[in-house]
XYZ file of N, CA and C in Angstrom:
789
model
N 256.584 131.226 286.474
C 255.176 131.603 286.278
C 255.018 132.208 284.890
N 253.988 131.474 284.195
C 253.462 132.353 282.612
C 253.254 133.380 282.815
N 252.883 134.621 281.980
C 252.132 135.895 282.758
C 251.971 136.653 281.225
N 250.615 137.153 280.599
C 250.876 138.074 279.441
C 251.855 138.659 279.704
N 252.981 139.359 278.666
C 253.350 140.596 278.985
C 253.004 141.672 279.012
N 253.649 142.904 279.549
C 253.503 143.930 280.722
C 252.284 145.134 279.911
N 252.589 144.792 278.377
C 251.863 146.035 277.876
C 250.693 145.286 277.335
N 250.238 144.141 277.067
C 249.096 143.529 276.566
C 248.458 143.499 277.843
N 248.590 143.872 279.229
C 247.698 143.796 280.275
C 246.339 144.351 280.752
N 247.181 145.622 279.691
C 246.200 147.198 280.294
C 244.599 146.293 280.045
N 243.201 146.862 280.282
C 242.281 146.736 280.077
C 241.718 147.014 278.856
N 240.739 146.233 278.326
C 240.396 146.524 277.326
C 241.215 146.066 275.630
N 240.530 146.058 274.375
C 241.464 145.801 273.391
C 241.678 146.824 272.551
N 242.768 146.739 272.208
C 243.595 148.025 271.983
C 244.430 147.868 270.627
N 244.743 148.858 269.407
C 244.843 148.197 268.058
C 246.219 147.677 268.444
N 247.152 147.970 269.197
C 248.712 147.802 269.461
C 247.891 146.020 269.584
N 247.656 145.386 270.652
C 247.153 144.182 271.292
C 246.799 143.498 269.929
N 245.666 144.145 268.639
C 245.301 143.380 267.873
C 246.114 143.206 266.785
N 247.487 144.226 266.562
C 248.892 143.710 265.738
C 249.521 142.548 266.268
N 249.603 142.900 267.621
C 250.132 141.711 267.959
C 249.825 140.639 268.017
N 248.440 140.188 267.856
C 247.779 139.184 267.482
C 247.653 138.485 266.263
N 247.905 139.409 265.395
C 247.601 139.319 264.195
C 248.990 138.574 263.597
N 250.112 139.823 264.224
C 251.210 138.914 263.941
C 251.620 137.490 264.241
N 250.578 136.714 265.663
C 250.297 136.024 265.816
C 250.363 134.678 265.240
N 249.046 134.920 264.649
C 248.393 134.292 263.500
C 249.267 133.880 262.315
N 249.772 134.897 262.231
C 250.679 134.965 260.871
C 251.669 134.075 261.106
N 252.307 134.426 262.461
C 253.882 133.876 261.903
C 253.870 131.925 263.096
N 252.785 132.111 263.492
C 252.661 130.205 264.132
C 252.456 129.663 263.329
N 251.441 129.847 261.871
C 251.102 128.974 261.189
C 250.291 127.486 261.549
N 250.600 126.519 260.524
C 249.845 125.471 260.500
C 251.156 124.369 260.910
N 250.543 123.147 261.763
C 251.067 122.248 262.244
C 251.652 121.420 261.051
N 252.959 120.436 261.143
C 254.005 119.884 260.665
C 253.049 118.075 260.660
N 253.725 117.618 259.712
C 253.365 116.051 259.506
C 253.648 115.161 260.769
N 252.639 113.750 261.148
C 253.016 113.297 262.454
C 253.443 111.970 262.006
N 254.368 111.209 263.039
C 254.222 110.116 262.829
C 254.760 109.310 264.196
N 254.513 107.564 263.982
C 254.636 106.880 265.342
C 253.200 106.224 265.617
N 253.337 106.163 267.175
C 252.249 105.138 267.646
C 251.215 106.375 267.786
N 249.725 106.118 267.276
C 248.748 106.514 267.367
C 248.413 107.039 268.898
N 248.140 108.887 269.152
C 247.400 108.624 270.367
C 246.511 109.892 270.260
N 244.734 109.728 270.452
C 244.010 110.626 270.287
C 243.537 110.997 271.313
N 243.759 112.842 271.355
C 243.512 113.192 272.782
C 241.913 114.552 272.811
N 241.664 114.487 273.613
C 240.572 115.878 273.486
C 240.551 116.788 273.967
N 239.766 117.957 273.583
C 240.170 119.327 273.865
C 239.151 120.665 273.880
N 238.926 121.051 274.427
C 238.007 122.236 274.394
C 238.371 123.270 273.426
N 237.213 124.088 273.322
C 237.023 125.528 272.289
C 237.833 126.300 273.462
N 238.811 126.638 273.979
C 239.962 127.395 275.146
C 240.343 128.079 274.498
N 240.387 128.871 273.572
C 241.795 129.578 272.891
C 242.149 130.602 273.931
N 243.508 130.875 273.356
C 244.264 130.628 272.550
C 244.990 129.400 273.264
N 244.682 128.331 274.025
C 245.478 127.790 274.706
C 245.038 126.423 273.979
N 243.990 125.915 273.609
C 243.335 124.886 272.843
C 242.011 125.424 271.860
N 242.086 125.071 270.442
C 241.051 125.296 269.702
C 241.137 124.932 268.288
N 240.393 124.736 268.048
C 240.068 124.441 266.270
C 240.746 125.273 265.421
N 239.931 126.626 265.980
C 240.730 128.066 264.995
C 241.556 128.586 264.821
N 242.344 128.367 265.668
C 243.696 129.154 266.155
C 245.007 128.225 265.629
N 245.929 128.521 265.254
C 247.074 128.538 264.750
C 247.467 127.317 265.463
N 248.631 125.854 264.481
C 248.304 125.035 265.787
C 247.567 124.447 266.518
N 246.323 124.934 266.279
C 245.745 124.278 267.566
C 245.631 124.758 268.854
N 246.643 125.975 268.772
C 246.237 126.525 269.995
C 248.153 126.300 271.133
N 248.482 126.990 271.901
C 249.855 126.909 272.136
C 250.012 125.833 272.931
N 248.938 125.357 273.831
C 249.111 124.205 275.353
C 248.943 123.021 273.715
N 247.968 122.674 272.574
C 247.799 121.813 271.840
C 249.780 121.541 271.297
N 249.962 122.694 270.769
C 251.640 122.995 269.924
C 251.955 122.348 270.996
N 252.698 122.654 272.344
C 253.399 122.332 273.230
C 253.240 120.960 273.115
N 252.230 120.311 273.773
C 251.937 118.668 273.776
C 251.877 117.981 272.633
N 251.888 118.532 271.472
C 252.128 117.712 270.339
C 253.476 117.831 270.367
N 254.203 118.752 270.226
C 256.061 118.799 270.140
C 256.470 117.980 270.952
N 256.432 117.888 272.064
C 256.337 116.905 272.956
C 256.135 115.605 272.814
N 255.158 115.106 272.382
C 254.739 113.712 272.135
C 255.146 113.222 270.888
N 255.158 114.317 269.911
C 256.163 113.354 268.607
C 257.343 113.388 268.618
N 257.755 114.264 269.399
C 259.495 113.822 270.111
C 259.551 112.542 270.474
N 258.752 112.188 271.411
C 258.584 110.692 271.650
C 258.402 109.777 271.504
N 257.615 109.761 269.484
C 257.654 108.661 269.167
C 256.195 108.688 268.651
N 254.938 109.378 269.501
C 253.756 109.695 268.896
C 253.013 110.445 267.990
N 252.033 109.652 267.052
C 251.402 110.923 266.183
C 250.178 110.678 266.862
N 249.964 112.147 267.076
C 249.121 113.145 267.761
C 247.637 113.538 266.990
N 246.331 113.376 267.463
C 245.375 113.743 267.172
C 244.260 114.154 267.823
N 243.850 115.380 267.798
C 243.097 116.007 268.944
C 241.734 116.508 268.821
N 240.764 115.859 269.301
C 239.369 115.898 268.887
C 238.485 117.210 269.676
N 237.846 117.905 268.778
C 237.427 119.219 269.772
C 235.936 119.263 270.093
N 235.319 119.583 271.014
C 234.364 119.945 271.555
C 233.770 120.762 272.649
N 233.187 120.785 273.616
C 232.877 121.405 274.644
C 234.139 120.926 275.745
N 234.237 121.595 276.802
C 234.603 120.959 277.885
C 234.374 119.777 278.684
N 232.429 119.660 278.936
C 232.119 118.456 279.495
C 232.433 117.229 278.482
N 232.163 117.120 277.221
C 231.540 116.208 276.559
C 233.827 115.532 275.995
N 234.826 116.535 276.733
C 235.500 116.032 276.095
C 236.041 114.951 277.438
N 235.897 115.781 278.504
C 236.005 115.133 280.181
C 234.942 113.611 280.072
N 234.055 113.684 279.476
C 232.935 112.424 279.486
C 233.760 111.501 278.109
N 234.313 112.011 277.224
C 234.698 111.278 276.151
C 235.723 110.416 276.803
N 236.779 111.239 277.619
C 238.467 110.896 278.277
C 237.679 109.533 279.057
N 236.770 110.080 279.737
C 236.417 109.098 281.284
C 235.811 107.819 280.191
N 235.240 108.047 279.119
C 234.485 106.738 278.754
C 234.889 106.150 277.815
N 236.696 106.147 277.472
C 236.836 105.343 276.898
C 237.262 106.113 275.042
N 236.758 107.178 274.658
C 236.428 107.369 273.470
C 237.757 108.155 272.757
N 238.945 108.465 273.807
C 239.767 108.921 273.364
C 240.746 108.412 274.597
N 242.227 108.923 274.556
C 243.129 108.114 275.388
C 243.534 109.011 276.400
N 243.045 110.747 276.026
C 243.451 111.648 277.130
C 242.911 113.466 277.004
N 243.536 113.770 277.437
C 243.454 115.445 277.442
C 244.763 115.932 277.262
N 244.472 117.008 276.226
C 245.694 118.286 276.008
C 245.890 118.776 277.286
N 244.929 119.188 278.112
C 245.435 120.559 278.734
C 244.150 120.368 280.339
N 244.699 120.105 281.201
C 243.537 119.524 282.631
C 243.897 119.915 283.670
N 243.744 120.311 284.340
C 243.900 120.763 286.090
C 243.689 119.663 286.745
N 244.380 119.198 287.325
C 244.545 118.203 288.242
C 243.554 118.093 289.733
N 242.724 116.946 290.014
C 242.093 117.438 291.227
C 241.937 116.169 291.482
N 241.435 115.911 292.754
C 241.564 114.169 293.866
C 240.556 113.199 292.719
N 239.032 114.121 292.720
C 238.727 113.377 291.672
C 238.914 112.375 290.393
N 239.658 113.755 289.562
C 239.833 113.744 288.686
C 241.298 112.531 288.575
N 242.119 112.750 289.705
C 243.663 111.738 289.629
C 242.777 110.127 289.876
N 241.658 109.708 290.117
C 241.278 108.617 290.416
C 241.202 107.772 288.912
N 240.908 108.949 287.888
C 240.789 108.078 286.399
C 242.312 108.686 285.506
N 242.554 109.951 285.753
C 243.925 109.984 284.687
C 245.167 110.003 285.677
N 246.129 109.969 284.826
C 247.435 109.614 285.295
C 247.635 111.380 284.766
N 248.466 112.483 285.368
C 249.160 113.579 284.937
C 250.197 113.874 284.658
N 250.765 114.405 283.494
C 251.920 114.836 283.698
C 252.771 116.078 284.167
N 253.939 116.562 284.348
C 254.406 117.327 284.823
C 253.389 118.801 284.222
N 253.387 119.739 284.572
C 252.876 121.476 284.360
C 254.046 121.776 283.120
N 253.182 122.198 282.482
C 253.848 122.893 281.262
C 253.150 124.025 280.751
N 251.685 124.510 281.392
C 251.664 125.487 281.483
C 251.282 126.085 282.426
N 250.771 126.926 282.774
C 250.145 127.557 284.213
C 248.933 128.493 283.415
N 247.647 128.599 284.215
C 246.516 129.982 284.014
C 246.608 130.320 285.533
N 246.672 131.840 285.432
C 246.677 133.087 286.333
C 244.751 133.151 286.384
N 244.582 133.020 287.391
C 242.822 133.379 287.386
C 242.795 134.597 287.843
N 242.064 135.213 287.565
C 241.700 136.542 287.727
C 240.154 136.649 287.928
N 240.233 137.786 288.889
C 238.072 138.474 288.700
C 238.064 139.451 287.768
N 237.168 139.349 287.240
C 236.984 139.924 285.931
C 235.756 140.851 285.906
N 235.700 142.072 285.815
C 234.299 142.607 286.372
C 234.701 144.280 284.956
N 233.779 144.601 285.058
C 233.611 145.999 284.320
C 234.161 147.284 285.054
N 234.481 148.553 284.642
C 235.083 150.043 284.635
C 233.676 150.446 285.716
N 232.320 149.948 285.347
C 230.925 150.550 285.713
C 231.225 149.594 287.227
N 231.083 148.569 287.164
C 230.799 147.898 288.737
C 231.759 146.573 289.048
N 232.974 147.017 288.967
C 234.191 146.007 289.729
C 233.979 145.558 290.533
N 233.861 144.443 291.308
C 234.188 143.806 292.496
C 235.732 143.750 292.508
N 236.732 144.396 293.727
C 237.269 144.291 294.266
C 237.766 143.444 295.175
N 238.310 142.257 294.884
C 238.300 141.189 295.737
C 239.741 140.493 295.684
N 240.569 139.661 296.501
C 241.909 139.091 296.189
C 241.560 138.220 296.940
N 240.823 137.266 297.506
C 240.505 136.032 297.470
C 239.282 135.429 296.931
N 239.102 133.995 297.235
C 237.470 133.409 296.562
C 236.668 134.091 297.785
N 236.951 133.726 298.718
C 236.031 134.300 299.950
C 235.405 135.462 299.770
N 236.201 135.809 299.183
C 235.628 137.214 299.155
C 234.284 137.514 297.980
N 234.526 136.727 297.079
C 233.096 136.491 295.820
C 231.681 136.006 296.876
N 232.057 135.222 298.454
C 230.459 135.041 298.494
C 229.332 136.036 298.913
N 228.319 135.597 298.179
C 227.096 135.933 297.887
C 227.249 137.106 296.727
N 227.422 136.840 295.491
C 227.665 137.389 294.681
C 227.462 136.180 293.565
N 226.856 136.664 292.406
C 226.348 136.207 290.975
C 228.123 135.862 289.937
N 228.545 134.963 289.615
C 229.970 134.529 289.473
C 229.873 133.553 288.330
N 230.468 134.191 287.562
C 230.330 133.331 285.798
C 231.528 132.461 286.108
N 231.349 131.112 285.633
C 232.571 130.273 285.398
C 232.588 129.365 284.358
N 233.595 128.858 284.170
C 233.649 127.664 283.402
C 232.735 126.508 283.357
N 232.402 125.663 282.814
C 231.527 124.194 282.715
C 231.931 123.645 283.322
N 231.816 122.802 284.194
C 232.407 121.610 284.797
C 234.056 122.064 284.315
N 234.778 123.020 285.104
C 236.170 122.970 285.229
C 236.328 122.733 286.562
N 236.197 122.725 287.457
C 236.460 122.681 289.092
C 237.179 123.470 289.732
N 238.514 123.876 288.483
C 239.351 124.612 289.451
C 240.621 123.907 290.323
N 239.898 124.125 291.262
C 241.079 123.473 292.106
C 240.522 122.789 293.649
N 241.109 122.544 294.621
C 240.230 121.714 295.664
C 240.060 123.121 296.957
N 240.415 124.054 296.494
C 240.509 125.440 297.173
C 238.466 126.107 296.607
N 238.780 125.918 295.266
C 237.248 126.256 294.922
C 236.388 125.683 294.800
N 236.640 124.431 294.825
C 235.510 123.163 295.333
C 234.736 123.053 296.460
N 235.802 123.832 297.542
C 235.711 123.234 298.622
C 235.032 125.057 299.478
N 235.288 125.879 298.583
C 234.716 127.187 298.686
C 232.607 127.243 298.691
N 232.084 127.719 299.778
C 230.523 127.419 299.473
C 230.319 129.560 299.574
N 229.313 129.483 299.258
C 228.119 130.584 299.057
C 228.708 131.479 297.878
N 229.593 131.043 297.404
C 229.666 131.573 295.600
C 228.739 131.255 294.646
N 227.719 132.174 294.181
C 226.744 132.125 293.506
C 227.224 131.429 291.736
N 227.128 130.408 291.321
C 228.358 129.880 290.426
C 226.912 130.484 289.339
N 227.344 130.580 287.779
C 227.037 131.007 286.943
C 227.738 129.983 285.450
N 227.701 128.856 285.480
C 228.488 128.418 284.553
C 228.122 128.695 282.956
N 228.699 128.381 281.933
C 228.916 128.588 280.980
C 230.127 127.836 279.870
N 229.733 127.553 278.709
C 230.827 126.817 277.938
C 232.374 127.460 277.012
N 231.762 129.026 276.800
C 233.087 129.594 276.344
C 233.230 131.288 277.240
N 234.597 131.780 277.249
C 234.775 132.663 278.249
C 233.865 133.631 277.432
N 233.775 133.738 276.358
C 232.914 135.162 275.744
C 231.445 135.389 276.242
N 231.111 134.190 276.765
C 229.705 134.166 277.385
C 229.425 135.366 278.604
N 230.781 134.626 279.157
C 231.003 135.480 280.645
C 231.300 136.922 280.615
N 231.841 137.050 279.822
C 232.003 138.485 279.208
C 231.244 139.213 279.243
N 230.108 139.094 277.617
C 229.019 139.809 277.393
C 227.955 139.692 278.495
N 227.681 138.624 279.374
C 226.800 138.664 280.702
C 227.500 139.809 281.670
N 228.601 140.007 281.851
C 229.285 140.688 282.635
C 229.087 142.173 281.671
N 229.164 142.675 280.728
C 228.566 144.212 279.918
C 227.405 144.224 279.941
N 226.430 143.614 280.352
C 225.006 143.323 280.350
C 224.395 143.407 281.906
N 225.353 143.202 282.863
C 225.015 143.426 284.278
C 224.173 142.206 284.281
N 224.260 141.140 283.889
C 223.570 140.052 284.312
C 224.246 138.807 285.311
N 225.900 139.321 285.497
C 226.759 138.534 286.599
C 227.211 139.722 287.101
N 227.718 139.312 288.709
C 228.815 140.630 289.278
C 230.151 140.584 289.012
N 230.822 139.437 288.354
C 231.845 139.113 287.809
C 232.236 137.941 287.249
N 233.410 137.297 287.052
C 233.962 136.599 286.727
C 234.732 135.574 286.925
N 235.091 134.477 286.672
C 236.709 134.316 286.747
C 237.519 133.588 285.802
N 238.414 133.662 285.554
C 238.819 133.577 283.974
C 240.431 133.920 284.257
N 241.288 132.826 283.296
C 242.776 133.200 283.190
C 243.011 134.812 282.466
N 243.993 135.072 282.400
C 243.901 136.244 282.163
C 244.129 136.455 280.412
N 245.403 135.484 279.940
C 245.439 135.488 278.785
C 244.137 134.716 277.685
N 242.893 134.150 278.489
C 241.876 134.137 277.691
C 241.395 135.350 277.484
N 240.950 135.836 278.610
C 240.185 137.139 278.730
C 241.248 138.076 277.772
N 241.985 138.657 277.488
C 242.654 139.559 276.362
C 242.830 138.729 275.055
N 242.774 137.478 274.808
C 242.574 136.967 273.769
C 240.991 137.220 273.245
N 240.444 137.284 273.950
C 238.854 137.241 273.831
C 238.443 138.634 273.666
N 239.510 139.796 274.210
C 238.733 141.403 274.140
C 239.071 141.533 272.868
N 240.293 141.164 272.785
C 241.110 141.481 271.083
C 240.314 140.730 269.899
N 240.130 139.941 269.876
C 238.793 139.490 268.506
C 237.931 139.312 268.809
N 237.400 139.491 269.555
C 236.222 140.354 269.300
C 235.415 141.552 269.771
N 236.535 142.347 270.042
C 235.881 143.768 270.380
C 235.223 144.380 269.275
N 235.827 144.512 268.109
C 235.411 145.071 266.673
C 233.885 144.848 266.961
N 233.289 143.991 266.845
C 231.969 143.061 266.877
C 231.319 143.365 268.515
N 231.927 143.839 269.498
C 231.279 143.722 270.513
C 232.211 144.903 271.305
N 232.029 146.500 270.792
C 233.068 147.254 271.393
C 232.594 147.356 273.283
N 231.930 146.945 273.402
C 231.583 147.148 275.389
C 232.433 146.348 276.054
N 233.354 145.326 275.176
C 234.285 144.680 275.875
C 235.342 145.361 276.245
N 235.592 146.270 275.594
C 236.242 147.179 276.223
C 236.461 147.696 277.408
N 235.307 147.763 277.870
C 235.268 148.378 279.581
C 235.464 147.141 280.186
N 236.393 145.825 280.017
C 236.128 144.776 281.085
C 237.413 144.997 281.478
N 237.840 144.650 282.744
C 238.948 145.046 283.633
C 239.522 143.694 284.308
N 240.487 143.207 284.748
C 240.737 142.542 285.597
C 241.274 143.033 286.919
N 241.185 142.024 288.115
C 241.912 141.833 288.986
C 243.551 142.366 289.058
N 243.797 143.227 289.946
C 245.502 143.445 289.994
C 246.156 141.721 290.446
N 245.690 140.912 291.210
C 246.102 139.900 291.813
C 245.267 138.768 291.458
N 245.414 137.299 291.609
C 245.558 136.124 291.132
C 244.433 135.499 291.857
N 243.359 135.189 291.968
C 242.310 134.571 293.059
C 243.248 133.087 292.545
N 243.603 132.414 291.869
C 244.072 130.697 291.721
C 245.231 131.137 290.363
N 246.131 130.174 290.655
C 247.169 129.301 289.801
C 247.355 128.498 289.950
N 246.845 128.138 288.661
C 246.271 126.408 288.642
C 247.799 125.734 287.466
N 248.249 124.774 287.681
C 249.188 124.303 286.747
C 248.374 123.319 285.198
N 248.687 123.424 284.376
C 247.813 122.878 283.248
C 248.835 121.412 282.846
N 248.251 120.307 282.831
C 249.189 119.251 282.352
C 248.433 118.389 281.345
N 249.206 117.863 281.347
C 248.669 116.367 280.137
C 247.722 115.439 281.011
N 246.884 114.870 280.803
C 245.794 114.238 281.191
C 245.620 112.539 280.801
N 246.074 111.998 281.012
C 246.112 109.882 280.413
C 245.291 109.119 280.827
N 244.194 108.475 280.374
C 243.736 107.555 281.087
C 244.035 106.791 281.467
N 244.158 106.695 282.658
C 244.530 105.362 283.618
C 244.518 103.524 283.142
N 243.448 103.759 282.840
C 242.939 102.772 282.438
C 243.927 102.198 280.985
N 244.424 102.618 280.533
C 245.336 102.352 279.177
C 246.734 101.741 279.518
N 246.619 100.608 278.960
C 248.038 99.227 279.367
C 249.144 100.584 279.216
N 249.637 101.343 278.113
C 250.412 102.530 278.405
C 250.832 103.502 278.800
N 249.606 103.535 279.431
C 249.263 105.048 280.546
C 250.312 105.411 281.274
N 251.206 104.796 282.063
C 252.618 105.294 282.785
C 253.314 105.905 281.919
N 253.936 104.833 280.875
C 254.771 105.184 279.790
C 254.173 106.430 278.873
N 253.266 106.366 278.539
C 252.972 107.802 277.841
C 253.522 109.086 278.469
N 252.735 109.459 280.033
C 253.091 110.515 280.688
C 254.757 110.391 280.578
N 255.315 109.311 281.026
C 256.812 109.332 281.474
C 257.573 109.945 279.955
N 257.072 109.523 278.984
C 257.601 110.027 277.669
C 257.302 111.226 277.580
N 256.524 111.612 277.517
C 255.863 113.115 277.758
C 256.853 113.772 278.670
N 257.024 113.494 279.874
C 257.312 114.721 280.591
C 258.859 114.812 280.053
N 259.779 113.738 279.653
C 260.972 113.507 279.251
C 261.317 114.446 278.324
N 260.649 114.037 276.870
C 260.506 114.890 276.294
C 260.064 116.571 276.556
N 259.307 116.858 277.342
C 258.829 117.626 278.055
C 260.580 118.976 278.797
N 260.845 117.928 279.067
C 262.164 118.040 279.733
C 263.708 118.854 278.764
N 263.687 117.845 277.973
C 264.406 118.317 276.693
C 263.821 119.215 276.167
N 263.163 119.905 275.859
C 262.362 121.258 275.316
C 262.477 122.016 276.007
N 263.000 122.025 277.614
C 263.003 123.020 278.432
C 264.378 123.597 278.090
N 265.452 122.329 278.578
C 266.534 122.578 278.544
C 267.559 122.980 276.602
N 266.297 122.676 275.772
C 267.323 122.965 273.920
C 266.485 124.622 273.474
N 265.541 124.442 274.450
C 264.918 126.309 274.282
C 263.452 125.768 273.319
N 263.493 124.910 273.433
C 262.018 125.065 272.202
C 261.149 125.322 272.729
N 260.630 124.836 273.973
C 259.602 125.213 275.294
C 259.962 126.805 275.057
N 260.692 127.206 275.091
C 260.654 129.110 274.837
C 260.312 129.652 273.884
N 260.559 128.973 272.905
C 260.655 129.542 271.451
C 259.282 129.680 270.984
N 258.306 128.059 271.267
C 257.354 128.596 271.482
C 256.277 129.464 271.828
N 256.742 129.099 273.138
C 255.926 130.811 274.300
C 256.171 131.755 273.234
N 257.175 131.740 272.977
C 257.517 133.526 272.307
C 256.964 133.702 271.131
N 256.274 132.969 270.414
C 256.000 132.770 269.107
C 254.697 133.178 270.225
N 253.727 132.989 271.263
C 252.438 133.309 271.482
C 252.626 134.181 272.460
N 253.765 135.224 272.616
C 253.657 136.505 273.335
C 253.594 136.229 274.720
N 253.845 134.884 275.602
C 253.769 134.442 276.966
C 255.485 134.398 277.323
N 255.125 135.234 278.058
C 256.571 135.601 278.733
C 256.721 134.890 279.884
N 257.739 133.557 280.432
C 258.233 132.531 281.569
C 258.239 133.529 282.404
């Protein structure tokens, strides 16, 4: 299981949290030259896990590119919203996804590969008015910020009288949540402290946001292929191979550790 480590947990952002970020930044740097068979994949504004801004590309982007040009591919990853990159994958306009949660739906058009990373979901509520809760059941009839068209899993799909609240980046959910305009949240955990830490300066009430002691979902994050692509087996199968060898030569670690995610 991923999990921040033990002292970036506490609540709130904290200058220790924003060295460590910073050092971050500094020492991932910028991505290495690609080469091989062409494959363009898409990706949401997620940081630190997928994004434009962030170092890399973001660590789930690093991971699946190391990965795939091990194998032979150069890698190119187109960014946008969440829906519009799920509508791009499904219609043709790119060959896959960085980083997807797997669901019955969703396995009808991509092919997945093995988990290479995991998000810890958490409820996410304020110091002033926490909801207290360790299952979904427990959110109904309650006002509940989420993701865009993420689904989750077939546990929260399949969950009714959760008042859903969607939204396109976690900071939304945030500042609605310091504003008393949701009763909470739900959100991995290492977004939510990526998100208190730049930008608390700019928005110090993030401060008072708190998480969950316990996990409402752990969802596994994989590579995403369209089905539909004469290569689609072979891609994933290269992928996870490679995938494989990174576990076992330490680079799959070396990574993490370069973004403060402790196995």
């Amino acid at each position: 299981m991923f999990k921040w480590s033990e002292r970036q947990r506490s609540r709130g952002g904290t200058g220790r949290q924003l060295a460590v970020w910073l050092t971050v930044w500094a020492a991932v740097g910028c991505g290495g030259a690609q080469a091989g068979r062409p494959i363009e994949l898409a990706a949401n504004e997620w940081q630190p896990y997928t994004g434009s801004d962030v170092p890399k590309q973001g660590v789930a982007t690093q991971i699946v590119r190391t990965a795939l040009q091990r194998a032979g591919y150069a890698v190119t990853v187109r960014f946008s919203n969440w829906p519009r990159a799920l509508h791009s994958t499904y219609q043709g306009g790119v060959d896959g996804l960085v980083a997807v949660w797997s669901t019955s739906l969703r396995s009808e058009r991509l092919l997945f590969s093995e988990k290479y990373l995991e998000n810890r979901i958490a409820v996410v509520g304020t110091a002033q008015r926490f909801v207290r809760v360790q299952r979904l059941g427990e959110l109904r009839g309650l006002k509940v910020g989420i993701g865009r068209d993420y689904d989750y899993s077939e546990e929260f799909l399949s969950e009714t009288g959760i008042v859903t609240q969607p939204v396109d980046h976690a900071l939304q959910n945030l500042l609605k949540l310091t504003l008393g305009r949701i009763d909470a949240a739900i959100e991995d955990r290492l977004i939510i402290q990526y998100n208190i830490v730049r930008h608390s300066a700019e928005h110090p009430q993030l401060r008072t946001v708190i998480l969950s002691n316990s996990d409402v979902l752990v969802l596994p994050i994989r590579l995403g292929i369209r089905k539909d692509l004469p290569d689609a087996e072979a891609i994933v199968r290269d992928f996870d191979r490679a995938l494989s060898d990174m576990r076992r030569d330490g680079t799959l670690k070396a990574i993490l550790k370069e973004w403060h995610i402790v196995p």
